[in-house]
Coordinates of C-alpha atoms in Angstrom, one line a residue:
X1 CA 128.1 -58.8 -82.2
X2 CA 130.6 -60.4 -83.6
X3 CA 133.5 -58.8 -85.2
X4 CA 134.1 -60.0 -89.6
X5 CA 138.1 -60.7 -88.7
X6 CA 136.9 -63.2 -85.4
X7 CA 134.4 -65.1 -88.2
X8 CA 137.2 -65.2 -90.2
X9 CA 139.7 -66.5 -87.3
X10 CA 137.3 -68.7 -86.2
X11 CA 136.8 -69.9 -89.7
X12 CA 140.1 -70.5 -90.3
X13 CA 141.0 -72.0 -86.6
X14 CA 144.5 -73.6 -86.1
X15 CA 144.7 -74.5 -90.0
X16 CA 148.4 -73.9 -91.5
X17 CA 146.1 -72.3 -94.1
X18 CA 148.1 -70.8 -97.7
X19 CA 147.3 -68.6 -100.2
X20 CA 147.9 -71.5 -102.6
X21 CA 144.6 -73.5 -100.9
X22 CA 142.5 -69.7 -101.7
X23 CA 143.9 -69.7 -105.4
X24 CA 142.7 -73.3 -105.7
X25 CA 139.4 -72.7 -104.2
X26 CA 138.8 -68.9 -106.1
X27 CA 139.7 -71.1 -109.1
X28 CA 137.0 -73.8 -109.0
X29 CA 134.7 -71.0 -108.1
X30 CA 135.4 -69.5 -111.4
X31 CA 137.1 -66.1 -109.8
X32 CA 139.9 -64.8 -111.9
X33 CA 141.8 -61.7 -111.0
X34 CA 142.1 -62.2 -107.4
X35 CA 145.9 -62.7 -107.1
X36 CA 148.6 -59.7 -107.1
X37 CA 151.8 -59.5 -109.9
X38 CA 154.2 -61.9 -108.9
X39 CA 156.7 -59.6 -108.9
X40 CA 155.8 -57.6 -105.7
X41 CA 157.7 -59.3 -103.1
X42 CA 157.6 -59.9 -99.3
X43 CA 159.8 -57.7 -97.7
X44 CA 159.9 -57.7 -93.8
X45 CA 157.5 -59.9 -91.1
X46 CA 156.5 -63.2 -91.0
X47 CA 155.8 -65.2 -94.5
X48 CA 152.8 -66.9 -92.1
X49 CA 149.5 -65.9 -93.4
X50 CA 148.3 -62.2 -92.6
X51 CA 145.0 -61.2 -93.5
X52 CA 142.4 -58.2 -92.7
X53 CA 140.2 -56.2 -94.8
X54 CA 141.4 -53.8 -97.5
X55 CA 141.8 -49.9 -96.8
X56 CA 142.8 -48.1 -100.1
X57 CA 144.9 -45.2 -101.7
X58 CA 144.3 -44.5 -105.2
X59 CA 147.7 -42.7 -107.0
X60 CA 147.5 -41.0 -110.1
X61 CA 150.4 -39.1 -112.0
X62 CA 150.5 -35.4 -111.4
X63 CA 149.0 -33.3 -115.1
X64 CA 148.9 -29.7 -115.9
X65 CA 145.9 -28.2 -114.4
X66 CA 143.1 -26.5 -116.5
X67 CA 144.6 -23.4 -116.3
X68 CA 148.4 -22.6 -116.5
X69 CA 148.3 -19.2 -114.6
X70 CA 146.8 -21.3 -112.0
X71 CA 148.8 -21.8 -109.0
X72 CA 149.6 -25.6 -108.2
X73 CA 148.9 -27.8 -104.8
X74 CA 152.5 -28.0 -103.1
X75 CA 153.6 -31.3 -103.6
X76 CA 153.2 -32.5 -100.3
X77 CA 149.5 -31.5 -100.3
X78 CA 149.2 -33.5 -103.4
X79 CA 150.5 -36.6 -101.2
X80 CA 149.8 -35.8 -97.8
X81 CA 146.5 -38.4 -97.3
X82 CA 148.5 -41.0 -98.6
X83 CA 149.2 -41.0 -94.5
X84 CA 145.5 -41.3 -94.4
X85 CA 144.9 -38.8 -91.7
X86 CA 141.0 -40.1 -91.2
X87 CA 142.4 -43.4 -89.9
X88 CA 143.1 -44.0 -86.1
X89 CA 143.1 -47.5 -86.2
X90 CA 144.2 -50.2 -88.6
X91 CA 143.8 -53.0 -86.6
X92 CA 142.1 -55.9 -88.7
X93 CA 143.0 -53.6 -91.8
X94 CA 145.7 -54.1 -94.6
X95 CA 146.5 -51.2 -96.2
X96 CA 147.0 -51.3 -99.9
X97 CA 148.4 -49.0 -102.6
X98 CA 148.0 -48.8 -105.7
X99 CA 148.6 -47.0 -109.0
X100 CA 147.4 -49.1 -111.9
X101 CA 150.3 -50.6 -113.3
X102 CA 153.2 -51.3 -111.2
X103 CA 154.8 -48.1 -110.5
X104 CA 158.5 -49.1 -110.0
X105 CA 160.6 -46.3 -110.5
X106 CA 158.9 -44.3 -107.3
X107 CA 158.1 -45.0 -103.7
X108 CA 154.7 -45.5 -102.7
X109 CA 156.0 -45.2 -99.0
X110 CA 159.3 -45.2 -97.0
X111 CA 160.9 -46.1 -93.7
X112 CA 159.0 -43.6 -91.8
X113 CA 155.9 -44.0 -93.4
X114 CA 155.7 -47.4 -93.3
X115 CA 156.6 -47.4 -89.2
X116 CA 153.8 -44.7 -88.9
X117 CA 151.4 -47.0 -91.0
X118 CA 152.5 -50.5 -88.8
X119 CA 153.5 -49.2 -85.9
X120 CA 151.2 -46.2 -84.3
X121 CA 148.1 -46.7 -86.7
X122 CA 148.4 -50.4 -86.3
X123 CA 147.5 -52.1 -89.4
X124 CA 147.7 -55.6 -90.0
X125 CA 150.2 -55.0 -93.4
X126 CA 151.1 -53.0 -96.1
X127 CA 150.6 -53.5 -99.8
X128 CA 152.1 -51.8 -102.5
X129 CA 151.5 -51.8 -106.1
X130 CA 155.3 -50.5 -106.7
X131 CA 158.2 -49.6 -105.2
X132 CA 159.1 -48.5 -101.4
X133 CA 162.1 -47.2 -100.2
X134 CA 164.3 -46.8 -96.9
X135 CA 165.5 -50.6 -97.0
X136 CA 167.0 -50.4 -93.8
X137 CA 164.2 -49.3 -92.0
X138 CA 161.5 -51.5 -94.1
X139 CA 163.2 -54.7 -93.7
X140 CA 163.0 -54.6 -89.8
X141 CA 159.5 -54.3 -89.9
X142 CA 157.5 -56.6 -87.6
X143 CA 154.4 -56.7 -89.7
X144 CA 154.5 -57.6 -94.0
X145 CA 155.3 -55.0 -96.3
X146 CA 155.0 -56.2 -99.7
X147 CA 156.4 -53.8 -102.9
X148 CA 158.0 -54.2 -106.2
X149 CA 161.7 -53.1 -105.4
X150 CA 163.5 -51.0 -103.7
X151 CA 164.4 -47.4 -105.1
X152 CA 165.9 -44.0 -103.5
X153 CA 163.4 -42.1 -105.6
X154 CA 159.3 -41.0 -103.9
X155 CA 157.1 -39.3 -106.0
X156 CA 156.5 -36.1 -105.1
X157 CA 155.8 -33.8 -107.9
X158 CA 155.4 -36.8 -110.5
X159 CA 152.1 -38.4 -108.4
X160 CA 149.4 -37.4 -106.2
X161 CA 146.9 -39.0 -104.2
X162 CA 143.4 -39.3 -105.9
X163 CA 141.3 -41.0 -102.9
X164 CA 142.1 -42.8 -100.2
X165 CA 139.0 -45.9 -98.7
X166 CA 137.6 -46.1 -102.0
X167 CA 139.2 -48.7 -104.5
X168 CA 142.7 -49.0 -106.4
X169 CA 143.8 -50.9 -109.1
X170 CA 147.2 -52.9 -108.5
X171 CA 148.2 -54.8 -111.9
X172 CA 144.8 -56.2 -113.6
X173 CA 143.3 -56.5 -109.7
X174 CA 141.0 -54.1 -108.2
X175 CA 140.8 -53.6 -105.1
X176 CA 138.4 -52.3 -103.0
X177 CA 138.4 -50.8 -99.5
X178 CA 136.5 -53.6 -96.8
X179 CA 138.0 -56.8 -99.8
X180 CA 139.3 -59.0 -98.2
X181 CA 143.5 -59.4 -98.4
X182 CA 145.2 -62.4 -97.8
X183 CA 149.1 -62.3 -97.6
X184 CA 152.0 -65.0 -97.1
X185 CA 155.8 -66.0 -98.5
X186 CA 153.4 -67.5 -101.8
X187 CA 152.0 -63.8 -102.6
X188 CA 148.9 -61.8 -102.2
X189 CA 145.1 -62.8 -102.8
X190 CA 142.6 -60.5 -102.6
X191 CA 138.4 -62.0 -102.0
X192 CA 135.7 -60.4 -101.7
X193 CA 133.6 -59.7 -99.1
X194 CA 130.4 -62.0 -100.2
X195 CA 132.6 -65.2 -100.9
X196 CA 135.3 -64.9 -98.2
X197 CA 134.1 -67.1 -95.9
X198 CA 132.9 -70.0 -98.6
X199 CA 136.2 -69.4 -99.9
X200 CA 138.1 -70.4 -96.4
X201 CA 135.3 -72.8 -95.7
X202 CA 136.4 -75.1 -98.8
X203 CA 140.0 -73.7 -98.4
X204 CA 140.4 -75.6 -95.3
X205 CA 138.9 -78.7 -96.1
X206 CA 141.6 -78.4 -99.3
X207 CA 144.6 -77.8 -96.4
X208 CA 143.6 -80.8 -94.5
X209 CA 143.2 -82.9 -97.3
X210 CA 146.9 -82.1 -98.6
X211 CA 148.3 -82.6 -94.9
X212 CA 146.7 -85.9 -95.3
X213 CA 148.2 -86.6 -99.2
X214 CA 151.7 -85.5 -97.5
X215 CA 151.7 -87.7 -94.3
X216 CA 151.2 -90.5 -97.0
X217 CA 153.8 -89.6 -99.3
X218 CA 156.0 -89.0 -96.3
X219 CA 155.1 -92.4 -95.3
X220 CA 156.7 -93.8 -98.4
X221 CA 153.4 -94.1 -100.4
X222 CA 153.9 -93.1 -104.4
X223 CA 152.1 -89.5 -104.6
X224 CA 150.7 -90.9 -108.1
X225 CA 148.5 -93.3 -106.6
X226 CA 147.3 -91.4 -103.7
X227 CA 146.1 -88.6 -106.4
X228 CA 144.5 -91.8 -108.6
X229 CA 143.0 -92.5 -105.5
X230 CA 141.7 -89.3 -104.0
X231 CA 141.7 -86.7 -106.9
X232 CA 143.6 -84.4 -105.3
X233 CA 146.9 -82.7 -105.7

């Protein structure tokens, strides 16, 4: 049988393919809240495009419990799965972070974390909705890490993990674990499942077309009358 990310390859094939063509195509299709805040930023790897399906933490801030005399979760079992222990294997996975709003004044992860995540577990990229840390270490990355900012501060005792492989919210997008994530120097698009492979399909046709427009206006052509031409920019 044959694996969803090979479908996708295949679909894909040796296009130069961008997250501006998936915009343009999620667009037309009438699918809104696919793309990720602008302000999280591409941080170490190649800016080519990455891709793979969605693997999710949920973060939530840290509240009094029911009862006070109660005795509290340490702090790192309150973060500990954000690791998530139950995966062996990313490959073909993104992993993605999230915490509804952009939490930029805390570290989702850090320089060992993020080596763990890439490195040993093996996923395709990480994605942030906030803040990592450890620049240093982050920035030499061989695979994408994409956050807010950088800051010295994590968030033990002010966050906890909810659940990890379910769905997070990053900005206005949810996200859901096995959507599809689509990552390059432009930003991050996320598609589901159903659509992704209409949505590269007509995405590709798009890139081909363009390559076409800009051999022409490369040429010397004016791009003006190439678009009144073709009707497309």
């Amino acid at each position: 049988m044959t694996e969803p990310r090979e479908i996708v390859a295949k679909t894909i094939g040796d296009v130069e393919l961008s997250t501006c063509a998936l915009v343009d195509v999620l667009d037309g299709m009438g699918v809104t809240s696919a793309v990720l805040p602008s302000t999280l930023r591409h941080h170490s790897g190649r800016h080519t495009l990455t891709y793979g399906t969605a693997y999710t933490v949920s973060w939530v801030e840290v509240r009094k419990q029911v009862s006070i005399h109660q005795p509290s979760p340490s702090t790192w079992q309150q973060v500990r799965d954000f690791l998530v222990p139950e995966i062996t294997d990313g490959v073909g996975r993104v992993y993605v972070g999230g915490a509804g709003e952009l939490l930029t004044h805390a570290a989702l992860a850090g320089g060992m974390s993020v080596t763990y995540l890439l490195e040993q577990i093996g996923f395709e990229a990480i994605v942030l909705g906030g803040a990592v840390r450890d620049r240093a270490v982050v920035e030499q990355a061989s695979r994408p890490v994409v956050a807010s900012n950088f800051i010295p501060t994590d968030t033990q005792g002010a966050y906890r993990v909810a659940t990890t492989g379910t769905e997070c919210r990053i900005g206005d997008v949810r996200i859901v674990t096995g959507d599809w994530v689509f990552i390059d120097g432009n930003g991050t698009v996320v598609i589901k499942d159903e659509i992704v492979l209409e949505v590269l399909t007509k995405a590709v046709a798009m890139e081909n077309a363009e390559a076409r427009i800009l051999a022409q206006v490369r040429a010397g052509r004016p791009l003006h009358e190439i678009v009144d031409e073709g009707g497309q920019i």
